[in-house]
Amino acid sequence: MTQPGDLRLAVGMVGGGPGSNIGIAHRTGLLLDDRYRLVAGSFARDAGRQAAMVAQLGIDSDRSYADFRAMAVAEAARPDGIDLAVVATPNDSHVEIVTAFLEAGIAVACEKPLATDSAGAAELVALAAERDLVLAVAHCYSAYAMVRHAARLIRDGALGDLRFVDVEHASGWASVLHEAAGNKQAAWRMDPDVAGYASVVADIGIHAFHLVRYLTGLEAEEVSAQLDTLVPGRRVADNATVALRLTGGVPGRLWASMAATGQAHGLKIRVFGADASLEWFHEDPQHLVVRRADGTETRYAQGMAGLSEDEARLNRVGMGHAEGFIEAFANYYSDIADELFARRDGVPVVHRELSYPTGTDGLVGIQFVEAVTASNAANSAWVRPVSKKAGQ
Ligand SMILES: NC(=O)c1ccc[n+]([C@@H]2O[C@H](COP(=O)([O-])OP(=O)(O)OC[C@H]3O[C@@H](n4cnc5c(N)ncnc54)[C@H](O)[C@@H]3O)[C@@H](O)[C@H]2O)c1
């Protein structure tokens, strides 16, 4: 690992090779605040693609790895080995890759879903706890500045008692049968052996669910779900409608779709309280609208004076200068860096109420996916997600 005094942490990446979907968001987000250097990687299993990526990124040849296991062992043995491993491979490989790095004593930031089932995710959470290592999960939407401000408002009671939550992550990217045309991202997302039958929930419903928990601080006590395949010929569910009973009986609904024809990204959340409601829409992420019972409406803008410290600490360029998806990844990585630097330098970790999602958040998300799957199989019966174990 890097030494005290080194102002940048060393990072290695698994996955995110040439042409991958999310790799570049991780790389640019990591580098945005000059707190990390990308020094090692196993970006693709194909040797040619690995070589191309390493050349493009200027990574030393002795830190280019054909295999993630070799990378974990070699980096752990180096005096200047990586402080953090980023995992951005398809879902079914997460458990073995994360395990390899945690067992080597290296902190991990893994893409969602953390595993393909809750048993796998629970093992990773337990392993990280046993080794006292950071394990983060890339539910990056909770790292937007205005999401943090929304969470602060709700936690400070600005909406009054919460009454209803409505969230949707309904995109239209797969409203045609991309998997039949060789689309790389569609290939594994539409394969039930890799992504599970409830693919749309594990892929994006889990983000929407995390946003509900992050904003409100409430957990899902029960879910009643219906999974559908809207696009003929598809082998997984591409649409999910889920009724939620949140902590204290607060009702909610969650719609996740990748077949919502004509929609772009489609992540939106509204939270209704006794005194006011709020709305945040990912395609206009710099704004947050609060509406009160008397009809008055406030449209908060990122960077304006007087917002919470949770929001203010995430601004870079000031009001009116658009910050978006890449900056959300940068915020996520900056929160992780705060903890890694503190641990490395032997100073107390500042624990913020609103920070990066942990392995436990990843586990709770998968328990939600499993509850949705079970409810759908039982004709939409109410199902209680298996609760996280004490201490996790
Ligand atoms: N947080 C988000 O907003 C977000 C968005 C998209 C995808 N994701 C998640 O990110 C992960 C990757 O998704 P994607 O759409 O980028 O997939 P992708 O298919 O576009 O890319 C996967 C990459 O991983 C590489 N890879 C696969 N197995 C590997 C291995 N064993 N060793 C090294 N490299 C390997 C592939 O060569 C490829 O470069 C998934 O878990 C997905 O759910 C998250």
Short mmCIF file of C-alpha atoms and ligand atoms in Angstrom, two decimals:
data_model
loop_
_atom_site.label_atom_id
_atom_site.label_comp_id
_atom_site.label_asym_id
_atom_site.label_seq_id
_atom_site.Cartn_x
_atom_site.Cartn_y
_atom_site.Cartn_z
CA MET A 1 0.00 0.00 0.00
CA THR A 2 0.99 3.61 -0.33
CA GLN A 3 2.80 5.28 2.58
CA PRO A 4 1.72 8.19 4.81
CA GLY A 5 2.62 11.38 3.02
CA ASP A 6 1.64 10.02 -0.39
CA LEU A 7 -1.27 12.24 -1.42
CA ARG A 8 -2.74 9.72 -3.86
CA LEU A 9 -3.90 6.18 -3.18
CA ALA A 10 -2.95 3.36 -5.54
CA VAL A 11 -5.83 1.61 -7.31
CA GLY A 12 -6.13 -1.52 -9.39
CA MET A 13 -9.08 -2.43 -11.54
CA VAL A 14 -10.64 -5.73 -12.57
CA GLY A 15 -12.93 -5.49 -15.61
CA GLY A 16 -13.78 -2.27 -17.37
CA GLY A 17 -11.85 -3.27 -20.49
CA PRO A 18 -12.14 -1.78 -23.98
CA GLY A 19 -15.75 -1.13 -24.93
CA SER A 20 -17.15 -1.93 -21.49
CA ASN A 21 -20.13 0.02 -20.30
CA ILE A 22 -19.20 1.31 -16.85
CA GLY A 23 -15.41 1.04 -16.76
CA ILE A 24 -14.82 4.58 -17.92
CA ALA A 25 -17.13 6.06 -15.28
CA HIS A 26 -15.02 4.38 -12.61
CA ARG A 27 -11.73 5.49 -14.12
CA THR A 28 -12.72 9.10 -14.63
CA GLY A 29 -14.50 9.30 -11.29
CA LEU A 30 -11.45 7.89 -9.51
CA LEU A 31 -9.14 10.44 -11.06
CA LEU A 32 -11.34 13.53 -10.85
CA ASP A 33 -10.22 14.75 -7.44
CA ASP A 34 -6.54 13.71 -7.73
CA ARG A 35 -6.77 11.35 -4.78
CA TYR A 36 -6.01 8.11 -6.67
CA ARG A 37 -3.58 6.76 -9.26
CA LEU A 38 -4.61 3.82 -11.43
CA VAL A 39 -1.50 1.65 -11.36
CA ALA A 40 -2.58 -1.95 -11.96
CA GLY A 41 -5.26 -3.93 -13.69
CA SER A 42 -6.78 -7.04 -15.13
CA PHE A 43 -9.19 -5.26 -17.43
CA ALA A 44 -10.21 -8.07 -19.77
CA ARG A 45 -9.75 -11.80 -20.04
CA ASP A 46 -8.75 -11.56 -23.68
CA ALA A 47 -4.96 -10.95 -23.92
CA GLY A 48 -5.22 -8.54 -26.83
CA ARG A 49 -7.84 -6.39 -25.13
CA GLN A 50 -5.84 -6.42 -21.91
CA ALA A 51 -2.71 -5.28 -23.74
CA ALA A 52 -4.63 -2.53 -25.54
CA MET A 53 -6.09 -1.21 -22.30
CA VAL A 54 -2.79 -1.23 -20.42
CA ALA A 55 -1.09 0.60 -23.29
CA GLN A 56 -3.89 3.16 -23.42
CA LEU A 57 -3.71 3.83 -19.69
CA GLY A 58 0.08 3.83 -19.48
CA ILE A 59 0.20 1.12 -16.83
CA ASP A 60 3.57 -0.51 -16.21
CA SER A 61 3.82 -3.92 -17.84
CA ASP A 62 4.69 -5.62 -14.53
CA ARG A 63 1.33 -4.49 -13.14
CA SER A 64 -0.71 -5.79 -16.06
CA TYR A 65 -2.30 -9.05 -14.99
CA ALA A 66 -3.87 -11.77 -17.10
CA ASP A 67 -5.78 -13.01 -14.08
CA PHE A 68 -7.32 -11.32 -11.03
CA ARG A 69 -5.99 -13.95 -8.61
CA ALA A 70 -2.41 -13.32 -9.71
CA MET A 71 -3.09 -9.60 -9.38
CA ALA A 72 -4.34 -9.91 -5.79
CA VAL A 73 -1.36 -11.99 -4.70
CA ALA A 74 1.26 -9.89 -6.51
CA GLU A 75 -0.15 -6.54 -5.39
CA ALA A 76 -0.39 -7.69 -1.78
CA ALA A 77 3.29 -8.68 -1.91
CA ARG A 78 4.54 -5.35 -3.30
CA PRO A 79 5.66 -2.65 -0.86
CA ASP A 80 3.87 -0.15 -3.11
CA GLY A 81 0.86 -2.42 -3.78
CA ILE A 82 -2.65 -1.14 -4.38
CA ASP A 83 -4.76 0.36 -1.58
CA LEU A 84 -8.02 -0.41 -3.35
CA ALA A 85 -9.29 -2.91 -5.93
CA VAL A 86 -12.19 -1.78 -8.12
CA VAL A 87 -14.33 -4.62 -9.49
CA ALA A 88 -16.35 -3.82 -12.63
CA THR A 89 -16.97 -7.21 -14.20
CA PRO A 90 -20.34 -8.91 -14.86
CA ASN A 91 -22.33 -9.95 -11.80
CA ASP A 92 -21.57 -13.67 -11.65
CA SER A 93 -17.83 -13.05 -11.15
CA HIS A 94 -18.04 -10.59 -8.24
CA VAL A 95 -17.85 -13.06 -5.34
CA GLU A 96 -14.68 -14.83 -6.47
CA ILE A 97 -12.92 -11.60 -7.41
CA VAL A 98 -13.85 -9.71 -4.23
CA THR A 99 -12.88 -12.74 -2.14
CA ALA A 100 -9.44 -12.89 -3.75
CA PHE A 101 -8.67 -9.26 -2.88
CA LEU A 102 -10.11 -9.32 0.62
CA GLU A 103 -8.17 -12.50 1.38
CA ALA A 104 -5.04 -10.71 0.16
CA GLY A 105 -5.77 -7.89 2.64
CA ILE A 106 -6.84 -5.33 0.01
CA ALA A 107 -9.91 -3.08 0.31
CA VAL A 108 -12.53 -3.45 -2.45
CA ALA A 109 -15.04 -1.24 -4.24
CA CYS A 110 -17.33 -3.63 -6.13
CA GLU A 111 -20.00 -2.98 -8.70
CA LYS A 112 -23.57 -3.89 -7.88
CA PRO A 113 -25.01 -6.37 -7.35
CA LEU A 114 -22.36 -7.43 -4.87
CA ALA A 115 -23.16 -11.10 -5.61
CA THR A 116 -25.79 -13.13 -7.40
CA ASP A 117 -27.34 -14.32 -4.14
CA SER A 118 -27.49 -13.19 -0.54
CA ALA A 119 -25.40 -16.13 0.70
CA GLY A 120 -22.50 -14.96 -1.47
CA ALA A 121 -22.96 -11.34 -0.43
CA ALA A 122 -23.13 -12.29 3.27
CA GLU A 123 -19.85 -14.19 2.93
CA LEU A 124 -18.18 -11.11 1.50
CA VAL A 125 -19.54 -8.85 4.23
CA ALA A 126 -18.33 -11.31 6.87
CA LEU A 127 -14.90 -11.62 5.25
CA ALA A 128 -14.46 -7.83 5.07
CA ALA A 129 -15.45 -7.54 8.75
CA GLU A 130 -13.11 -10.36 9.77
CA ARG A 131 -10.18 -8.73 7.93
CA ASP A 132 -11.26 -5.22 8.97
CA LEU A 133 -11.23 -4.00 5.37
CA VAL A 134 -13.32 -1.46 3.50
CA LEU A 135 -15.91 -3.06 1.22
CA ALA A 136 -17.92 -0.55 -0.84
CA VAL A 137 -20.67 -1.13 -3.40
CA ALA A 138 -21.20 1.25 -6.33
CA HIS A 139 -24.74 2.46 -5.73
CA CYS A 140 -23.42 5.71 -7.13
CA TYR A 141 -26.77 7.52 -7.36
CA SER A 142 -26.68 8.13 -3.63
CA ALA A 143 -23.49 10.13 -4.16
CA TYR A 144 -25.12 13.01 -6.06
CA ALA A 145 -24.87 16.25 -4.13
CA MET A 146 -28.60 16.90 -4.36
CA VAL A 147 -29.46 13.37 -3.26
CA ARG A 148 -27.32 13.97 -0.19
CA HIS A 149 -29.20 17.21 0.44
CA ALA A 150 -32.54 15.42 0.02
CA ALA A 151 -31.47 12.77 2.51
CA ARG A 152 -30.41 15.48 4.95
CA LEU A 153 -33.74 17.31 4.62
CA ILE A 154 -35.69 14.12 5.27
CA ARG A 155 -33.53 13.09 8.21
CA ASP A 156 -33.90 16.54 9.70
CA GLY A 157 -37.68 16.27 9.46
CA ALA A 158 -38.29 18.86 6.74
CA LEU A 159 -41.07 16.75 5.22
CA GLY A 160 -42.70 15.86 8.54
CA ASP A 161 -43.72 12.25 9.16
CA LEU A 162 -43.12 10.21 6.01
CA ARG A 163 -46.27 8.91 4.34
CA PHE A 164 -45.37 7.46 0.95
CA VAL A 165 -42.36 6.80 -1.28
CA ASP A 166 -42.55 6.44 -5.06
CA VAL A 167 -39.45 5.45 -7.00
CA GLU A 168 -38.89 4.33 -10.54
CA HIS A 169 -35.87 3.30 -12.52
CA ALA A 170 -37.59 2.71 -15.82
CA SER A 171 -35.34 2.95 -18.83
CA GLY A 172 -36.03 2.03 -22.43
CA TRP A 173 -32.59 0.79 -23.44
CA ALA A 174 -33.76 -2.81 -23.93
CA SER A 175 -37.23 -2.25 -25.37
CA VAL A 176 -35.98 -4.16 -28.42
CA LEU A 177 -34.38 -7.61 -28.38
CA HIS A 178 -30.75 -6.40 -28.32
CA GLU A 179 -29.53 -9.80 -27.14
CA ALA A 180 -30.49 -11.28 -30.53
CA ALA A 181 -28.25 -8.78 -32.29
CA GLY A 182 -25.03 -9.54 -30.39
CA ASN A 183 -25.15 -6.56 -28.01
CA LYS A 184 -22.41 -7.26 -25.44
CA GLN A 185 -24.12 -5.62 -22.46
CA ALA A 186 -27.43 -7.27 -23.31
CA ALA A 187 -25.83 -10.71 -23.73
CA TRP A 188 -25.12 -11.26 -20.04
CA ARG A 189 -27.96 -9.13 -18.65
CA MET A 190 -30.51 -11.25 -20.53
CA ASP A 191 -28.90 -14.57 -19.61
CA PRO A 192 -30.75 -15.99 -16.58
CA ASP A 193 -27.69 -18.07 -15.65
CA VAL A 194 -25.60 -14.90 -15.24
CA ALA A 195 -28.08 -12.21 -14.26
CA GLY A 196 -30.89 -14.31 -12.73
CA TYR A 197 -34.52 -14.32 -13.87
CA ALA A 198 -35.15 -11.09 -11.94
CA SER A 199 -32.42 -9.44 -14.02
CA VAL A 200 -34.08 -6.01 -14.18
CA VAL A 201 -34.32 -5.89 -10.39
CA ALA A 202 -30.73 -7.01 -9.83
CA ASP A 203 -29.53 -4.57 -12.48
CA ILE A 204 -31.44 -1.35 -11.82
CA GLY A 205 -34.29 -2.02 -9.39
CA ILE A 206 -31.58 -2.49 -6.78
CA HIS A 207 -30.36 1.08 -7.43
CA ALA A 208 -33.87 2.45 -6.96
CA PHE A 209 -34.26 0.42 -3.77
CA HIS A 210 -30.97 1.69 -2.40
CA LEU A 211 -32.08 5.25 -3.11
CA VAL A 212 -35.25 4.68 -1.07
CA ARG A 213 -33.22 3.41 1.89
CA TYR A 214 -30.58 6.11 1.53
CA LEU A 215 -33.00 9.03 1.34
CA THR A 216 -35.47 7.92 3.96
CA GLY A 217 -33.45 5.73 6.31
CA LEU A 218 -36.36 3.25 6.13
CA GLU A 219 -36.01 -0.48 5.43
CA ALA A 220 -38.33 -2.75 3.47
CA GLU A 221 -40.40 -4.78 5.89
CA GLU A 222 -42.40 -6.55 3.16
CA VAL A 223 -42.66 -6.55 -0.62
CA SER A 224 -45.37 -7.69 -3.04
CA ALA A 225 -43.99 -8.01 -6.55
CA GLN A 226 -44.87 -8.81 -10.12
CA LEU A 227 -42.17 -9.62 -12.68
CA ASP A 228 -42.93 -9.48 -16.39
CA THR A 229 -41.14 -10.03 -19.67
CA LEU A 230 -42.40 -7.31 -21.96
CA VAL A 231 -40.20 -7.98 -24.97
CA PRO A 232 -41.13 -11.24 -26.75
CA GLY A 233 -38.32 -13.77 -26.98
CA ARG A 234 -36.49 -12.51 -23.88
CA ARG A 235 -35.47 -15.06 -21.22
CA VAL A 236 -35.47 -12.80 -18.16
CA ALA A 237 -37.89 -10.36 -16.53
CA ASP A 238 -37.44 -6.89 -18.00
CA ASN A 239 -40.16 -5.17 -15.95
CA ALA A 240 -40.93 -5.23 -12.22
CA THR A 241 -43.70 -3.59 -10.23
CA VAL A 242 -43.18 -3.80 -6.49
CA ALA A 243 -45.36 -2.64 -3.63
CA LEU A 244 -43.33 -1.81 -0.52
CA ARG A 245 -44.15 -1.76 3.16
CA LEU A 246 -41.35 0.22 4.72
CA THR A 247 -40.37 0.63 8.37
CA GLY A 248 -43.35 1.62 10.51
CA GLY A 249 -45.79 0.62 7.77
CA VAL A 250 -44.93 3.48 5.40
CA PRO A 251 -46.18 2.35 1.98
CA GLY A 252 -44.24 2.74 -1.25
CA ARG A 253 -44.04 1.54 -4.80
CA LEU A 254 -41.06 0.74 -7.01
CA TRP A 255 -41.12 0.30 -10.79
CA ALA A 256 -38.01 -1.04 -12.50
CA SER A 257 -37.91 -1.54 -16.24
CA MET A 258 -35.45 -1.82 -19.06
CA ALA A 259 -38.26 -2.03 -21.60
CA ALA A 260 -40.02 1.30 -20.95
CA THR A 261 -40.08 2.26 -24.61
CA GLY A 262 -38.78 5.75 -25.33
CA GLN A 263 -37.55 6.46 -21.82
CA ALA A 264 -33.86 7.32 -21.41
CA HIS A 265 -32.37 6.50 -18.02
CA GLY A 266 -35.54 6.98 -16.03
CA LEU A 267 -34.49 7.17 -12.38
CA LYS A 268 -36.83 9.33 -10.31
CA ILE A 269 -37.81 9.41 -6.65
CA ARG A 270 -40.55 11.23 -4.80
CA VAL A 271 -40.98 11.17 -1.04
CA PHE A 272 -44.18 12.45 0.55
CA GLY A 273 -44.45 13.60 4.16
CA ALA A 274 -47.17 15.19 6.26
CA ASP A 275 -45.79 18.70 5.72
CA ALA A 276 -44.05 18.55 2.35
CA SER A 277 -42.84 16.30 -0.45
CA LEU A 278 -39.67 16.22 -2.51
CA GLU A 279 -38.71 15.04 -5.97
CA TRP A 280 -35.33 14.25 -7.53
CA PHE A 281 -34.90 13.19 -11.15
CA HIS A 282 -31.59 11.77 -12.34
CA GLU A 283 -31.83 13.45 -15.73
CA ASP A 284 -31.85 16.85 -14.00
CA PRO A 285 -29.60 15.88 -11.10
CA GLN A 286 -28.55 19.35 -10.03
CA HIS A 287 -32.03 20.25 -8.87
CA LEU A 288 -34.26 19.14 -6.05
CA VAL A 289 -37.86 20.25 -5.77
CA VAL A 290 -39.66 20.55 -2.44
CA ARG A 291 -43.41 21.17 -2.41
CA ARG A 292 -45.33 22.16 0.71
CA ALA A 293 -48.90 21.54 1.77
CA ASP A 294 -49.79 25.20 1.14
CA GLY A 295 -48.79 24.89 -2.51
CA THR A 296 -45.46 26.70 -2.31
CA GLU A 297 -42.58 25.12 -4.14
CA THR A 298 -38.80 25.51 -3.77
CA ARG A 299 -36.40 24.41 -6.48
CA TYR A 300 -32.99 23.99 -4.87
CA ALA A 301 -29.97 24.16 -7.18
CA GLN A 302 -26.66 22.45 -6.53
CA GLY A 303 -24.11 24.95 -5.27
CA MET A 304 -26.58 27.55 -3.98
CA ALA A 305 -25.85 29.14 -0.64
CA GLY A 306 -27.42 27.78 2.51
CA LEU A 307 -27.71 24.10 1.63
CA SER A 308 -26.52 21.38 3.97
CA GLU A 309 -22.88 20.51 4.57
CA ASP A 310 -23.68 17.08 3.08
CA GLU A 311 -24.35 18.85 -0.21
CA ALA A 312 -21.81 21.65 0.01
CA ARG A 313 -18.80 19.38 0.52
CA LEU A 314 -19.50 17.71 -2.83
CA ASN A 315 -19.46 20.83 -5.00
CA ARG A 316 -16.50 21.47 -7.28
CA VAL A 317 -17.28 24.14 -9.82
CA GLY A 318 -20.16 26.13 -8.34
CA MET A 319 -23.79 26.87 -9.08
CA GLY A 320 -24.79 26.71 -12.73
CA HIS A 321 -21.91 24.48 -13.79
CA ALA A 322 -23.33 21.06 -14.51
CA GLU A 323 -22.09 18.16 -12.43
CA GLY A 324 -23.46 14.71 -13.14
CA PHE A 325 -22.80 11.00 -13.36
CA ILE A 326 -19.00 11.11 -13.42
CA GLU A 327 -18.97 13.50 -10.49
CA ALA A 328 -21.25 11.14 -8.56
CA PHE A 329 -18.65 8.40 -9.05
CA ALA A 330 -15.98 10.88 -7.94
CA ASN A 331 -18.00 11.65 -4.79
CA TYR A 332 -18.34 7.93 -4.06
CA TYR A 333 -14.60 7.42 -4.47
CA SER A 334 -13.79 10.51 -2.45
CA ASP A 335 -15.81 9.22 0.50
CA ILE A 336 -13.95 5.93 0.25
CA ALA A 337 -10.61 7.78 0.02
CA ASP A 338 -11.36 9.65 3.25
CA GLU A 339 -11.62 6.34 5.07
CA LEU A 340 -8.66 4.68 3.33
CA PHE A 341 -6.36 7.63 4.04
CA ALA A 342 -7.42 7.73 7.69
CA ARG A 343 -6.85 3.99 8.11
CA ARG A 344 -3.50 4.11 6.32
CA ASP A 345 -2.25 7.13 8.27
CA GLY A 346 -3.50 5.84 11.62
CA VAL A 347 -5.83 8.76 12.33
CA PRO A 348 -9.47 8.41 13.44
CA VAL A 349 -11.93 7.72 10.64
CA VAL A 350 -14.60 10.41 10.45
CA HIS A 351 -17.87 8.47 10.25
CA ARG A 352 -20.46 10.52 8.38
CA GLU A 353 -24.13 9.62 8.48
CA LEU A 354 -24.31 10.13 4.70
CA SER A 355 -21.37 8.45 2.99
CA TYR A 356 -20.58 5.64 0.55
CA PRO A 357 -22.70 2.45 0.34
CA THR A 358 -21.07 -0.50 2.10
CA GLY A 359 -21.08 -4.24 1.60
CA THR A 360 -24.02 -4.41 3.98
CA ASP A 361 -25.99 -2.10 1.69
CA GLY A 362 -25.06 -4.43 -1.17
CA LEU A 363 -26.29 -7.42 0.85
CA VAL A 364 -29.59 -5.75 1.76
CA GLY A 365 -30.13 -4.97 -1.93
CA ILE A 366 -29.72 -8.62 -2.87
CA GLN A 367 -32.08 -9.68 -0.09
CA PHE A 368 -34.58 -7.32 -1.70
CA VAL A 369 -34.05 -8.95 -5.13
CA GLU A 370 -34.63 -12.37 -3.56
CA ALA A 371 -37.79 -11.22 -1.79
CA VAL A 372 -39.13 -9.80 -5.07
CA THR A 373 -38.38 -13.10 -6.82
CA ALA A 374 -40.11 -15.09 -4.07
CA SER A 375 -43.14 -12.82 -4.06
CA ASN A 376 -43.52 -13.05 -7.82
CA ALA A 377 -43.34 -16.85 -7.61
CA ALA A 378 -46.09 -16.80 -4.95
CA ASN A 379 -48.54 -14.78 -7.05
CA SER A 380 -47.40 -11.46 -5.55
CA ALA A 381 -47.85 -12.54 -1.92
CA TRP A 382 -46.29 -10.23 0.67
CA VAL A 383 -42.77 -11.47 1.44
CA ARG A 384 -40.47 -10.24 4.18
CA PRO A 385 -36.85 -9.78 2.99
CA VAL A 386 -34.47 -11.85 5.09
CA SER A 387 -33.07 -9.26 7.43
CA LYS A 388 -29.37 -8.58 7.71
CA LYS A 389 -27.56 -10.36 10.48
CA ALA A 390 -26.60 -8.53 13.64
CA GLY A 391 -23.24 -6.82 13.38
CA GLN A 392 -23.23 -6.68 9.59
N1 LIG B 1 -23.28 1.53 -10.92
C1 LIG B 1 -23.81 1.68 -12.12
O1 LIG B 1 -24.45 2.67 -12.42
C2 LIG B 1 -23.61 0.59 -13.15
C3 LIG B 1 -23.87 0.83 -14.50
C4 LIG B 1 -23.60 -0.19 -15.41
C5 LIG B 1 -23.10 -1.42 -14.99
N2 LIG B 1 -22.91 -1.64 -13.68
C6 LIG B 1 -22.39 -2.93 -13.17
O2 LIG B 1 -21.02 -3.01 -13.57
C7 LIG B 1 -20.67 -4.35 -13.88
C8 LIG B 1 -20.12 -4.38 -15.30
O3 LIG B 1 -21.15 -4.00 -16.19
P1 LIG B 1 -20.85 -3.47 -17.66
O4 LIG B 1 -22.16 -3.08 -18.23
O5 LIG B 1 -19.74 -2.50 -17.66
O6 LIG B 1 -20.35 -4.84 -18.35
P2 LIG B 1 -19.55 -4.99 -19.71
O7 LIG B 1 -19.92 -6.32 -20.24
O8 LIG B 1 -19.75 -3.78 -20.57
O9 LIG B 1 -18.01 -4.97 -19.25
C9 LIG B 1 -17.46 -5.97 -18.43
C10 LIG B 1 -15.94 -5.89 -18.54
O10 LIG B 1 -15.37 -6.84 -17.64
C11 LIG B 1 -14.35 -7.59 -18.31
N3 LIG B 1 -14.24 -8.88 -17.62
C12 LIG B 1 -15.17 -9.84 -17.49
N4 LIG B 1 -14.71 -10.83 -16.73
C13 LIG B 1 -13.45 -10.51 -16.36
C14 LIG B 1 -12.46 -11.13 -15.56
N5 LIG B 1 -12.67 -12.31 -14.97
N6 LIG B 1 -11.28 -10.49 -15.38
C15 LIG B 1 -11.06 -9.29 -15.96
N7 LIG B 1 -11.96 -8.64 -16.72
C16 LIG B 1 -13.14 -9.26 -16.93
C17 LIG B 1 -14.82 -7.66 -19.74
O11 LIG B 1 -13.75 -7.91 -20.63
C18 LIG B 1 -15.39 -6.24 -19.92
O12 LIG B 1 -14.35 -5.34 -20.26
C19 LIG B 1 -21.92 -5.17 -13.66
O13 LIG B 1 -21.89 -5.79 -12.40
C20 LIG B 1 -23.05 -4.16 -13.74
O14 LIG B 1 -24.18 -4.54 -12.96
C21 LIG B 1 -23.16 -0.66 -12.76
#
